[in-house]
Short mmCIF file of C-alpha atoms and ligand atoms in Angstrom, two decimals:
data_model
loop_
_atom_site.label_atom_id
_atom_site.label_comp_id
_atom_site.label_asym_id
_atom_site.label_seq_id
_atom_site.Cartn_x
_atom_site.Cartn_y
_atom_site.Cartn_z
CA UNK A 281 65.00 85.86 71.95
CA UNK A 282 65.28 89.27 73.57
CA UNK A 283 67.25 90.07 77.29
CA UNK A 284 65.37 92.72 79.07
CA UNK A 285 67.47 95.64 80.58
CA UNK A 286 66.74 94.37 83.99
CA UNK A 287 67.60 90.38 82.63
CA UNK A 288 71.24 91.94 81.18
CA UNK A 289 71.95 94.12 84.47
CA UNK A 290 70.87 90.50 86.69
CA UNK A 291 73.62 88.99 84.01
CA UNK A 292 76.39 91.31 84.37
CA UNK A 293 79.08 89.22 85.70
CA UNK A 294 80.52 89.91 89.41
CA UNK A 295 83.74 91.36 88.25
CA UNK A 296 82.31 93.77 86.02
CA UNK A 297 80.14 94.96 88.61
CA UNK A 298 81.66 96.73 91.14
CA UNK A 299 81.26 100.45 92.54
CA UNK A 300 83.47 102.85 90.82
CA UNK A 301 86.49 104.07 91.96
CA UNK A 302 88.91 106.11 91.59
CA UNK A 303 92.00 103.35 91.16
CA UNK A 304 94.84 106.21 91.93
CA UNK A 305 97.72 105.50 93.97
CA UNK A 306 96.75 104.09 97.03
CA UNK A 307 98.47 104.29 100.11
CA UNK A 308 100.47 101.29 101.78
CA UNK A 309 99.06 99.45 104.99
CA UNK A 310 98.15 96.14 106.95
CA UNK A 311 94.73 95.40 106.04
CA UNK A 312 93.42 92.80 108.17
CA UNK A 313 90.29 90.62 106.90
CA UNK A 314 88.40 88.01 109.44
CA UNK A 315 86.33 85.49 107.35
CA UNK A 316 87.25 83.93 104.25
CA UNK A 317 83.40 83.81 103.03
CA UNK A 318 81.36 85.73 100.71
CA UNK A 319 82.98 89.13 101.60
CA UNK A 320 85.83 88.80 103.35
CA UNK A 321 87.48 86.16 100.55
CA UNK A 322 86.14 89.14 97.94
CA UNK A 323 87.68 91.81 100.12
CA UNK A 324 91.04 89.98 99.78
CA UNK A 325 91.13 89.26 96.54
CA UNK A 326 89.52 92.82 95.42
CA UNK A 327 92.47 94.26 97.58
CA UNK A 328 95.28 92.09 96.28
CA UNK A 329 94.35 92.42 92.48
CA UNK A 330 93.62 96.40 92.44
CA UNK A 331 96.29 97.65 95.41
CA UNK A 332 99.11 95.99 95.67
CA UNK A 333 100.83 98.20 97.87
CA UNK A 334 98.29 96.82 100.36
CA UNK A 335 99.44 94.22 102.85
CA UNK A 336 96.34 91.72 103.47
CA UNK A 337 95.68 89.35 105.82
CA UNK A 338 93.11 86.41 105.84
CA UNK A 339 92.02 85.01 108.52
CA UNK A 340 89.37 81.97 108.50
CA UNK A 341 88.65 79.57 111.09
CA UNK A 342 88.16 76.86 108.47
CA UNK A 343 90.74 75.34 106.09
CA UNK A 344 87.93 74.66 103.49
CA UNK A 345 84.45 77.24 102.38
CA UNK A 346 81.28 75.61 101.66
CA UNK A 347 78.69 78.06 100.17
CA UNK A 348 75.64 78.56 101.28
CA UNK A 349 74.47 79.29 97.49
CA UNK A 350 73.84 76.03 95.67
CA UNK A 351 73.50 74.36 98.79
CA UNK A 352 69.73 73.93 98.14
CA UNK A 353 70.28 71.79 94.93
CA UNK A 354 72.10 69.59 96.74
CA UNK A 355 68.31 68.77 98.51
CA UNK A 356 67.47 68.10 95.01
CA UNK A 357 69.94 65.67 94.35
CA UNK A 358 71.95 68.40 91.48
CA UNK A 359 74.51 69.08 93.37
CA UNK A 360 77.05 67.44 95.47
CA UNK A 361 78.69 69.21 98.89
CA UNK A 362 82.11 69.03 97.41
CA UNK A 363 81.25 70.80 94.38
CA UNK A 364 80.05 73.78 96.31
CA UNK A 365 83.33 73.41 98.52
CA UNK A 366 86.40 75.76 98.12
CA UNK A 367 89.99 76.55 99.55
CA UNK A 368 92.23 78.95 99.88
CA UNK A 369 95.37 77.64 98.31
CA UNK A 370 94.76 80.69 95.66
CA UNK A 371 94.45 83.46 97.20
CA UNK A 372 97.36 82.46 99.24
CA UNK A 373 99.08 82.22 95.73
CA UNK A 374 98.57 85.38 94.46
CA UNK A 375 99.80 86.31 97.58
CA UNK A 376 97.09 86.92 100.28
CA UNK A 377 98.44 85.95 103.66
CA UNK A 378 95.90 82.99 104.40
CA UNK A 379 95.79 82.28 108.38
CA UNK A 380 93.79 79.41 109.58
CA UNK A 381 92.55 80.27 112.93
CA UNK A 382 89.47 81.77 115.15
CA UNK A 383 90.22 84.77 116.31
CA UNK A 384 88.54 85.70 119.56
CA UNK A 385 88.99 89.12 120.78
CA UNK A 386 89.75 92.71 118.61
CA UNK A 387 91.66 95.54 120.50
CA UNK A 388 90.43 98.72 117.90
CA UNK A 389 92.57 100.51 120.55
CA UNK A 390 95.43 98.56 119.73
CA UNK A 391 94.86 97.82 116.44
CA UNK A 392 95.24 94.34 117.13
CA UNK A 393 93.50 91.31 116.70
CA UNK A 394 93.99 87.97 118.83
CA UNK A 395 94.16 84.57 117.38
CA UNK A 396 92.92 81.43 119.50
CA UNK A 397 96.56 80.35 119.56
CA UNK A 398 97.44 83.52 121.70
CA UNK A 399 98.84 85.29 118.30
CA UNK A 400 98.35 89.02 118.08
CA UNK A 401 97.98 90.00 114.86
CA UNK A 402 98.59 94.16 114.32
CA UNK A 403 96.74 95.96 111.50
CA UNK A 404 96.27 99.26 110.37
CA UNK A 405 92.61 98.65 108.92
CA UNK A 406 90.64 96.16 110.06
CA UNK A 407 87.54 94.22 107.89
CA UNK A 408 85.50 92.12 109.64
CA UNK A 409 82.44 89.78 107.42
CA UNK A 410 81.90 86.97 109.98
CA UNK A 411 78.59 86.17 108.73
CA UNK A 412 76.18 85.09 111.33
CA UNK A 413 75.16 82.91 114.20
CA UNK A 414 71.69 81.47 114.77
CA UNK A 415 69.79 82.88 117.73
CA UNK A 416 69.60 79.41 119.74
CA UNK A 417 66.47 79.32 122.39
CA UNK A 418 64.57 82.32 120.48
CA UNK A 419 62.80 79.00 119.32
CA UNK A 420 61.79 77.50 122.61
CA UNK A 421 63.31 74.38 122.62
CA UNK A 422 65.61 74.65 119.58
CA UNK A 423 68.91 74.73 120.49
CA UNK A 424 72.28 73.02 119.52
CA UNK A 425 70.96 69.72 120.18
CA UNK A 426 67.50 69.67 119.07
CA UNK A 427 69.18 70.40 115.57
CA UNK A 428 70.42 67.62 115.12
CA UNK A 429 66.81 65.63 115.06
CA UNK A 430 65.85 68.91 112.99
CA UNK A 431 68.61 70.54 111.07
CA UNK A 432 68.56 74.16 109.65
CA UNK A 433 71.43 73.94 107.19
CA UNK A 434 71.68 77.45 107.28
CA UNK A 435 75.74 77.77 108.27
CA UNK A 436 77.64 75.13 106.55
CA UNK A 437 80.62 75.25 108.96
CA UNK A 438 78.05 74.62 111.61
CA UNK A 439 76.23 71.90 109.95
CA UNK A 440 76.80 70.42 106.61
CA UNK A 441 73.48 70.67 104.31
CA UNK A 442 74.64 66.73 103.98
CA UNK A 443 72.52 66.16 107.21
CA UNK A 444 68.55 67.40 105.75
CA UNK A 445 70.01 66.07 102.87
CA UNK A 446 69.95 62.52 104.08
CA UNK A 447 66.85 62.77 106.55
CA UNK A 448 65.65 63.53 103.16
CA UNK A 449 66.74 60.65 101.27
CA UNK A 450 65.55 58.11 104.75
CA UNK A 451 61.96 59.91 104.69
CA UNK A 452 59.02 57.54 103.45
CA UNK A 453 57.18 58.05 100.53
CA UNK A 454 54.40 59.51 102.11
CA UNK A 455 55.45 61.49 105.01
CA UNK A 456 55.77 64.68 105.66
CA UNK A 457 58.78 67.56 105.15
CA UNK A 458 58.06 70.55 107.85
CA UNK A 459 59.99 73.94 107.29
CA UNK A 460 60.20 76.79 110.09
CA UNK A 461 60.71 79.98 108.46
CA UNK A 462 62.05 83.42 110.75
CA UNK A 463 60.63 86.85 110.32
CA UNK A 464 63.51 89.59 108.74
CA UNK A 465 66.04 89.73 108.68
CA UNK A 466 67.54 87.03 108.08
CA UNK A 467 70.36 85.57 105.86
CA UNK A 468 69.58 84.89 102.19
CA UNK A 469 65.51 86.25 102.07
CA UNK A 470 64.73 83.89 98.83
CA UNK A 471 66.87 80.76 100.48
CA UNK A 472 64.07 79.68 102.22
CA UNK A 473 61.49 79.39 99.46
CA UNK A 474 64.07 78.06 97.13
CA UNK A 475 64.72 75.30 99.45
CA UNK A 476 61.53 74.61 99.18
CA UNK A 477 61.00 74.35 95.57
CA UNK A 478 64.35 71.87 95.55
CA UNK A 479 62.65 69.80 98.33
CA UNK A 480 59.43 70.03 96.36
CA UNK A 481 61.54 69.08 92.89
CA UNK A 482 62.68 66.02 94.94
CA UNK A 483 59.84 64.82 96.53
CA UNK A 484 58.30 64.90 93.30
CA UNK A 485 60.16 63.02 91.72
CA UNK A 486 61.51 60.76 94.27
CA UNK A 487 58.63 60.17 96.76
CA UNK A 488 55.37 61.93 94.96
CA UNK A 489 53.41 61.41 97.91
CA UNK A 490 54.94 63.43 99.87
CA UNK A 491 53.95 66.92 100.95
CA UNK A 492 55.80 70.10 102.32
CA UNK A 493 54.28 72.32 104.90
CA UNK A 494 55.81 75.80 105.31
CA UNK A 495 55.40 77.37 108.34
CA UNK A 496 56.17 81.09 107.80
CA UNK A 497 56.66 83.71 110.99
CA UNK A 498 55.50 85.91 108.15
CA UNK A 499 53.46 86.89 105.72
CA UNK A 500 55.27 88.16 102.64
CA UNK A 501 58.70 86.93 101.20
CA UNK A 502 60.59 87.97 98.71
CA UNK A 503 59.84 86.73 94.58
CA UNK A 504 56.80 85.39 96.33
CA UNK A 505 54.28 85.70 93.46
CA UNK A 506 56.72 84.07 91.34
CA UNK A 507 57.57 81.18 93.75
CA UNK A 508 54.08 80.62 94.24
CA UNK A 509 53.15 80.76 90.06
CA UNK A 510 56.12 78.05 90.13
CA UNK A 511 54.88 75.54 92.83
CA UNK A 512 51.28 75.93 91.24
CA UNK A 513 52.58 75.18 87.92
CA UNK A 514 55.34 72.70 89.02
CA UNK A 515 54.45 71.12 92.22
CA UNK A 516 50.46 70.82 92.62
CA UNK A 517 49.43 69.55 95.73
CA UNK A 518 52.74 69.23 97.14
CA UNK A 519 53.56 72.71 98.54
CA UNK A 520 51.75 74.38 101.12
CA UNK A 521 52.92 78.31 102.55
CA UNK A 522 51.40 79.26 105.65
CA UNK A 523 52.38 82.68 106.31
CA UNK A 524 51.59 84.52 109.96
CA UNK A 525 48.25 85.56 110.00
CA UNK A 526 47.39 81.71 109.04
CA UNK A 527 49.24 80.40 112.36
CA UNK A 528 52.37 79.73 110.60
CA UNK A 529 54.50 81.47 113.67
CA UNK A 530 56.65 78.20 115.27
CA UNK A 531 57.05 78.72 118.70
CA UNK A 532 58.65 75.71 119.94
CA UNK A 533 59.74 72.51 118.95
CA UNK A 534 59.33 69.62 120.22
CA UNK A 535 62.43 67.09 118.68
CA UNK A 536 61.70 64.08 121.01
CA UNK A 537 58.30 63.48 118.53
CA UNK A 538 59.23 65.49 115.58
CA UNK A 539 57.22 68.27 116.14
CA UNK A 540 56.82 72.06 116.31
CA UNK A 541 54.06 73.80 117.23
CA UNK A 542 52.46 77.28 116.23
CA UNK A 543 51.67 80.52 118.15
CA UNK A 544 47.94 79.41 118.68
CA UNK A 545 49.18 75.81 119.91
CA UNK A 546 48.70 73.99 116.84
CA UNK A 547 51.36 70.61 116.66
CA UNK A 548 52.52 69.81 113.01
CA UNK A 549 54.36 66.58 112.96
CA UNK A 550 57.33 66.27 110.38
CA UNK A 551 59.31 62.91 109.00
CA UNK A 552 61.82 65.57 108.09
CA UNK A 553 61.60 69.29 110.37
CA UNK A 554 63.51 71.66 109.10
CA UNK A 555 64.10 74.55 111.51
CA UNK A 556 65.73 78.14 110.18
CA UNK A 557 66.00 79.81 113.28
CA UNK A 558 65.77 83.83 114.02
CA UNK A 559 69.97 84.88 113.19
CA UNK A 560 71.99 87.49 114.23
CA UNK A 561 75.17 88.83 113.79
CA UNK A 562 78.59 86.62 114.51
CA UNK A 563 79.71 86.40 117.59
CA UNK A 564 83.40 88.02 117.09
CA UNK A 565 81.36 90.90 115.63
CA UNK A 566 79.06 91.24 119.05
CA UNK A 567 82.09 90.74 121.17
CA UNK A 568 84.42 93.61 119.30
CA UNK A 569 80.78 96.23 120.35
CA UNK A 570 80.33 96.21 116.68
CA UNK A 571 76.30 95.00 117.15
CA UNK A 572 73.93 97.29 118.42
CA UNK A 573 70.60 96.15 120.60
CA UNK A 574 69.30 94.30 117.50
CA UNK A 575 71.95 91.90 117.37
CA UNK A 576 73.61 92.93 113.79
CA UNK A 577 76.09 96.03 113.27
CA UNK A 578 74.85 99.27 111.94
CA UNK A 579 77.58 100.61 109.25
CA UNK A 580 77.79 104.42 107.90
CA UNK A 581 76.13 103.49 104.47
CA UNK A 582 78.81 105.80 102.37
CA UNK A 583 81.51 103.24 103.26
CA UNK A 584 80.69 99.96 105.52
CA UNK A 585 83.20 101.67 108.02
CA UNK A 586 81.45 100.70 111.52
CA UNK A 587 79.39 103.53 112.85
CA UNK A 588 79.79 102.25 116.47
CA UNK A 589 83.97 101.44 116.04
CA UNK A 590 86.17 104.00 114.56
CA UNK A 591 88.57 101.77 112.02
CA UNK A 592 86.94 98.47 111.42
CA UNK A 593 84.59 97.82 108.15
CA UNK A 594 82.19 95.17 108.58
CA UNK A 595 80.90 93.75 105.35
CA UNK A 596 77.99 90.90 104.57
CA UNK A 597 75.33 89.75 106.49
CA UNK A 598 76.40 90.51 109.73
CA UNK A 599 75.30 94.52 108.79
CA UNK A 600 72.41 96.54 109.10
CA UNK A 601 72.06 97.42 105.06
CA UNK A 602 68.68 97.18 104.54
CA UNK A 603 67.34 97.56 101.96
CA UNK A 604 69.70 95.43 100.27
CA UNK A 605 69.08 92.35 101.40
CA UNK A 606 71.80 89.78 103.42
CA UNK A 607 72.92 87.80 100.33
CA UNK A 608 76.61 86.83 99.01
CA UNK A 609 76.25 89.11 95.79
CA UNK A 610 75.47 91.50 98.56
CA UNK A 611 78.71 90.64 100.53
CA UNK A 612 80.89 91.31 97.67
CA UNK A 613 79.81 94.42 96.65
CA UNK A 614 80.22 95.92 100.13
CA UNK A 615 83.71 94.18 99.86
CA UNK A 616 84.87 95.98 97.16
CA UNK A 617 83.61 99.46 97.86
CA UNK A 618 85.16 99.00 101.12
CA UNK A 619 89.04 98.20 100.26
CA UNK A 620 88.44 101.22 97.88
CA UNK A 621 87.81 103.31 100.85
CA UNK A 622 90.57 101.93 102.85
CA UNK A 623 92.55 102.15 100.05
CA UNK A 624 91.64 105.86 100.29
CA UNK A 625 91.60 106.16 103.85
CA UNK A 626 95.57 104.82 103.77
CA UNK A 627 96.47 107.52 100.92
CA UNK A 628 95.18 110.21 103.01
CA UNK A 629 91.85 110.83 100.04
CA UNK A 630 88.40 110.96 100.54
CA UNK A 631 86.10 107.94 100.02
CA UNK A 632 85.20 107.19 96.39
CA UNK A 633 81.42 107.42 95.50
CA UNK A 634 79.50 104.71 96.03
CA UNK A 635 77.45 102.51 94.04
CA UNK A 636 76.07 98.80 95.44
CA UNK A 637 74.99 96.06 93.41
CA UNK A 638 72.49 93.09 93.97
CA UNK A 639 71.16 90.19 92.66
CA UNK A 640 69.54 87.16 94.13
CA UNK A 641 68.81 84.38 91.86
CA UNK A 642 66.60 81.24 92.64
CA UNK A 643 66.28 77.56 91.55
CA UNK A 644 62.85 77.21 91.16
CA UNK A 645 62.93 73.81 89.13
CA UNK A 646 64.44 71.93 85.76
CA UNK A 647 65.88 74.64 83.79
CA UNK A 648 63.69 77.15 85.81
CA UNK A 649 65.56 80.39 87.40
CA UNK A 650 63.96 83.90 88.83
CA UNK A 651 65.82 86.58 90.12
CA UNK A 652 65.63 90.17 91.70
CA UNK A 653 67.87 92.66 90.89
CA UNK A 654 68.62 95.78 93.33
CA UNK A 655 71.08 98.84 93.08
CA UNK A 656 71.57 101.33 96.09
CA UNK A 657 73.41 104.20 96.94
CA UNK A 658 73.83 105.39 100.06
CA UNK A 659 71.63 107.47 101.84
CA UNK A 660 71.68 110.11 104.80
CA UNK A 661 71.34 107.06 107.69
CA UNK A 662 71.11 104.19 105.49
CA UNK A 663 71.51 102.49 101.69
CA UNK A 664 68.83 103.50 99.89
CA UNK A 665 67.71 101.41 96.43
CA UNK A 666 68.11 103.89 93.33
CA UNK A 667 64.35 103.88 91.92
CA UNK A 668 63.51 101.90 88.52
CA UNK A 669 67.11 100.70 88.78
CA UNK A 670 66.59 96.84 89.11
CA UNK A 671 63.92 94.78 89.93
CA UNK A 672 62.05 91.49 89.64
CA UNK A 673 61.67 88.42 86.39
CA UNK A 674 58.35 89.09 85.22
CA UNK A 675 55.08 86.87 85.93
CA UNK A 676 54.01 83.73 84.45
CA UNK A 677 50.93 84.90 83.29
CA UNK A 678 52.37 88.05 81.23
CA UNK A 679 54.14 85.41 78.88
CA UNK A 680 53.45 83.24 76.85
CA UNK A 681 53.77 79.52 77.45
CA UNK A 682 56.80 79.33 74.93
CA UNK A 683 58.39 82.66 75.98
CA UNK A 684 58.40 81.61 79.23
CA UNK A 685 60.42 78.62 79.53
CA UNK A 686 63.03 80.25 77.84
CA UNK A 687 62.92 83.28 80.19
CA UNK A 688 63.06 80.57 83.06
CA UNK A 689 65.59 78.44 81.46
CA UNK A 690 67.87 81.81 80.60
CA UNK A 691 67.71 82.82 84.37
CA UNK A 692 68.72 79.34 85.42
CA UNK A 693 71.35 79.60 82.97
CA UNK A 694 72.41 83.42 84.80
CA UNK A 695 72.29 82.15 87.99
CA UNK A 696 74.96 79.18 87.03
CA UNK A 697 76.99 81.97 85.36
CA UNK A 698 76.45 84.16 88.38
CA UNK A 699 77.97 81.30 90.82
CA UNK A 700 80.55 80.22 89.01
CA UNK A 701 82.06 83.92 88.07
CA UNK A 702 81.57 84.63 92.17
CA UNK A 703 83.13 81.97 93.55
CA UNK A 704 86.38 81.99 90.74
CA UNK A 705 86.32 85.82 91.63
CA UNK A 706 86.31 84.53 95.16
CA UNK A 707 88.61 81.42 95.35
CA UNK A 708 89.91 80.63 91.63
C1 FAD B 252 70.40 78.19 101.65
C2 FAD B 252 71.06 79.48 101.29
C3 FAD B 252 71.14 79.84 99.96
C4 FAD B 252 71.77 81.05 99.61
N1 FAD B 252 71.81 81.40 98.30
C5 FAD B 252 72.36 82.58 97.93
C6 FAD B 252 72.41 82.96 96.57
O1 FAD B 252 71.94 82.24 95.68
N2 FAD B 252 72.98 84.14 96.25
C7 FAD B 252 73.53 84.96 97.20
O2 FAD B 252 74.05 86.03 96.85
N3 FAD B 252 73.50 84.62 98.53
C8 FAD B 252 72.94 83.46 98.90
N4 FAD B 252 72.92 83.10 100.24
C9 FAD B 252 73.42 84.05 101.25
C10 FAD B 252 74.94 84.00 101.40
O3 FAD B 252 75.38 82.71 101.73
C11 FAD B 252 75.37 84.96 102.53
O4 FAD B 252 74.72 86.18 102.37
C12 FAD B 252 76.87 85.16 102.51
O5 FAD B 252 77.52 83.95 102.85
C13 FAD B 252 77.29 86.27 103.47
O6 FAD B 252 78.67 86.48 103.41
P1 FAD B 252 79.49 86.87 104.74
O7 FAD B 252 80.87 87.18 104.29
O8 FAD B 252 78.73 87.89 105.49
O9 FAD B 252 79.45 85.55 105.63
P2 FAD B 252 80.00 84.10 105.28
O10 FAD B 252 80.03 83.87 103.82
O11 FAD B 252 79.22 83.16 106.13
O12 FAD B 252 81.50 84.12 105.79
C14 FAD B 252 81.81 84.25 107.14
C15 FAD B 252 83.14 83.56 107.41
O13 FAD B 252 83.70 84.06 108.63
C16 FAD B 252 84.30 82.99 109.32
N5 FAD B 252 84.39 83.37 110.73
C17 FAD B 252 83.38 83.71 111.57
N6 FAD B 252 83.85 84.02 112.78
C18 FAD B 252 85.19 83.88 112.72
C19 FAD B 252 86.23 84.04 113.68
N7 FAD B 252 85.96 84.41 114.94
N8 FAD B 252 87.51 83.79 113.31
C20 FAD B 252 87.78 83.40 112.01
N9 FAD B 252 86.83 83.22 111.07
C21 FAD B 252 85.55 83.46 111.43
C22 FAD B 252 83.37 81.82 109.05
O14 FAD B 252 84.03 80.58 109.25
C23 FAD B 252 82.96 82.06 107.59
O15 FAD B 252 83.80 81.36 106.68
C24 FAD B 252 72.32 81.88 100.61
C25 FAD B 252 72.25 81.49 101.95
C26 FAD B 252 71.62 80.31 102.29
C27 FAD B 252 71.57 79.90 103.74
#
């Protein structure tokens, strides 16, 4: 069997693939890191392994991390929620300073950050990857309450995926699983239309008469020839995408009878509604003036250093780095070229050159993986994706039958690889 160049780049494992830097002596300082997740625990443990005269700081409201990856086979019954669930004993032993707290205000002036217990905590470098919050109301009707009739499972800390999970399990063979899907961006642009393909796997399997209606604000996602080949081929008649110019736009919900209705007024009743709300960035990141009018935090592409607050990086989703997309492999590449340029920064050099990595891998079904596959360098205002450098598993239909199951089943195979390098990079 034969890899393709773009296959063995989407393979290359996490800790091989990270910019390049110049690893000279780096200067010593307090590096301060809120949010243990996808790249804030990378940040620390980049930092910790490749400049130890760094003194880092962790600080994470939760005692435990749940990804958001691999969450969706848990839908399918693949996965369970403590096998996707982490801590931080680790990194504290390899000597990370792990704090468990929320920190609610930053002083960039001060170079200080405040804990919820009235701590300050001083730094000399400050990286911030708080990840998101979801954009309650933009939804009419759909706010903190409402999802708990119809979850998003879109933050773990905010909602355990163990909640769709069992309104899942409880729905009749028969009835009907509703998805609400926001326009970009948005956290994770596959995670949507993987989540379907696990609900679809399930439902299949578990309660075939089911259907799934996808209600789409709009009307192109990402793999979306290839997620469509696979519920064709995999999931007749179980499926169907409405995208926005087919009245798939929810406008409000309505929890008290299960359903949500569309921009031209149209009411689609769910057993199961699950609602992925418009996002934006965290709310310690909007508070410290790091978000502009948008809602997420425009970064100066060569380094993630904040281009609206001198001395704090801000890493992950909660940036403006389009075109890569919001996605943990994302997270962690931004991590590491950012300690590099702290590292710099503190030494008194110039920021190393940067390089940023991508790949987003999908469940589709048994033993069936796709992927896209991005690099980017920075450009004069913004990252800009380095041309024939990555991009997307190839089509059913330019394979044959046999060829293609092993492409599939290799990807799956990658994208197992790919989590569990990530998260040991991150937490092992
Ligand atoms: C269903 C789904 C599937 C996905 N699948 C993939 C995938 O296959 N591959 C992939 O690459 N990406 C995937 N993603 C996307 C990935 O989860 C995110 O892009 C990634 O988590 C972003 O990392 P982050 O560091 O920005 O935020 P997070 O990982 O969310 O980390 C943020 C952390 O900050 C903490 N925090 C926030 N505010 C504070 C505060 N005030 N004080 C202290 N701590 C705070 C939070 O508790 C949290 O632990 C998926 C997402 C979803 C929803």
């Amino acid at each position: 069997m034969t890899i393709s160049r773009r296959a063995l780049l989407a393979a290359v494992p996490v800790a091989l693939a990270t910019p390049r830097l110049a690893f000279a002596q780096a200067g010593a300082g307090r590096v301060v890191i809120i949010g243990g997740g996808f790249g804030g625990a990378s940040a620390a443990r980049f930092a910790r392994d490749r400049f130890p005269a760094l003194d880092i700081t962790l600080i994470e409201r939760s005692q435990t991390f749940t990804t958001c990856p691999y969450g969706n086979l848990v839908l399918a019954g693949r996965r369970t929620v403590e096998s996707i669930t982490f801590g931080y004993d680790r990194l504290a032993a390899r000597g990370v300073r792990v704090v468990h707290q929320s920190v609610t205000a930053v002083d960039p002036a001060g170079r200080r950050v405040r804990l919820a217990d009235g701590t300050d905590v001083p730094y000399d470098r400050l990286v911030m990857s708080p990840g998101i919050d979801l954009r309650w109301g933009a939804i009419e009707g759909y706010d903190e309450a409402a999802s708990a009739r119809m979850p998003h499972g879109w933050i773990p800390s905010l909602q355990p995926i163990t909640l769709l999970a069992r309104q899942l399990q409880e729905m009749p063979d028969g009835g009907t699983f509703v998805m609400a899907i926001p326009d970009n961006p948005f956290r994770c642009p596959p995670g949507p239309y993987e989540r379907i393909s696990m609900v679809a796997e399930y439902l299949k399997q578990a309660k075939p008469r089911s259907k799934l209606i996808a209600l789409d604000a709009k009307n192109g996602f990402s793999k979306q020839p290839l997620f469509q080949d696979a519920w064709e081929e995999l999931y007749p008649g179980i499926v169907e995408w409405r995208g926005a110019s087919s009245d798939g736009r929810v406008m409000r919900v309505h929890p008290a009878t299960m359903e949500v209705e569309t921009e031209f007024g149209e009411k689609v009743k769910g057993a199961v509604v699950n609602v992925i709300p418009p996002q934006m960035a965290a709310r310690i990141a909007r508070d410290a003036g790091l978000a502009n009018q948008s809602g997420w935090c425009p970064v100066k592409p060569a380094t993630f250093e904040s281009a609206q607050v001198e001395g704090i990086w801000v890493l992950g989703d909660a940036t403006i780095a389009a075109p890569m997309p919001k996605s943990g492999f994302a997270a962690s590449s931004h991590a590491k070229h950012a300690i590099a340029c702290i590292a710099a920064s503190l030494a008194g050099r110039a920021p190393p050159a940067a390089t940023f990595f991508n790949t987003c891998y999908s469940h589709v079904g048994p033993d069936y993986g796709i992927s896209i596959v991005g690099v980017y360098r920075p450009g004069p205002t913004s990252l800009v994706e380095v041309e024939g450098s990555g991009g997307i598993s190839p089509r059913n239909a330019t394979m044959s039958p046999q060829r293609r199951r092993e492409h599939r089943h290799l990807e799956a195979l990658y994208a197992d690889g790919w989590y569990e390098s990530i998260t040991n990079e991150m937490f092992g």
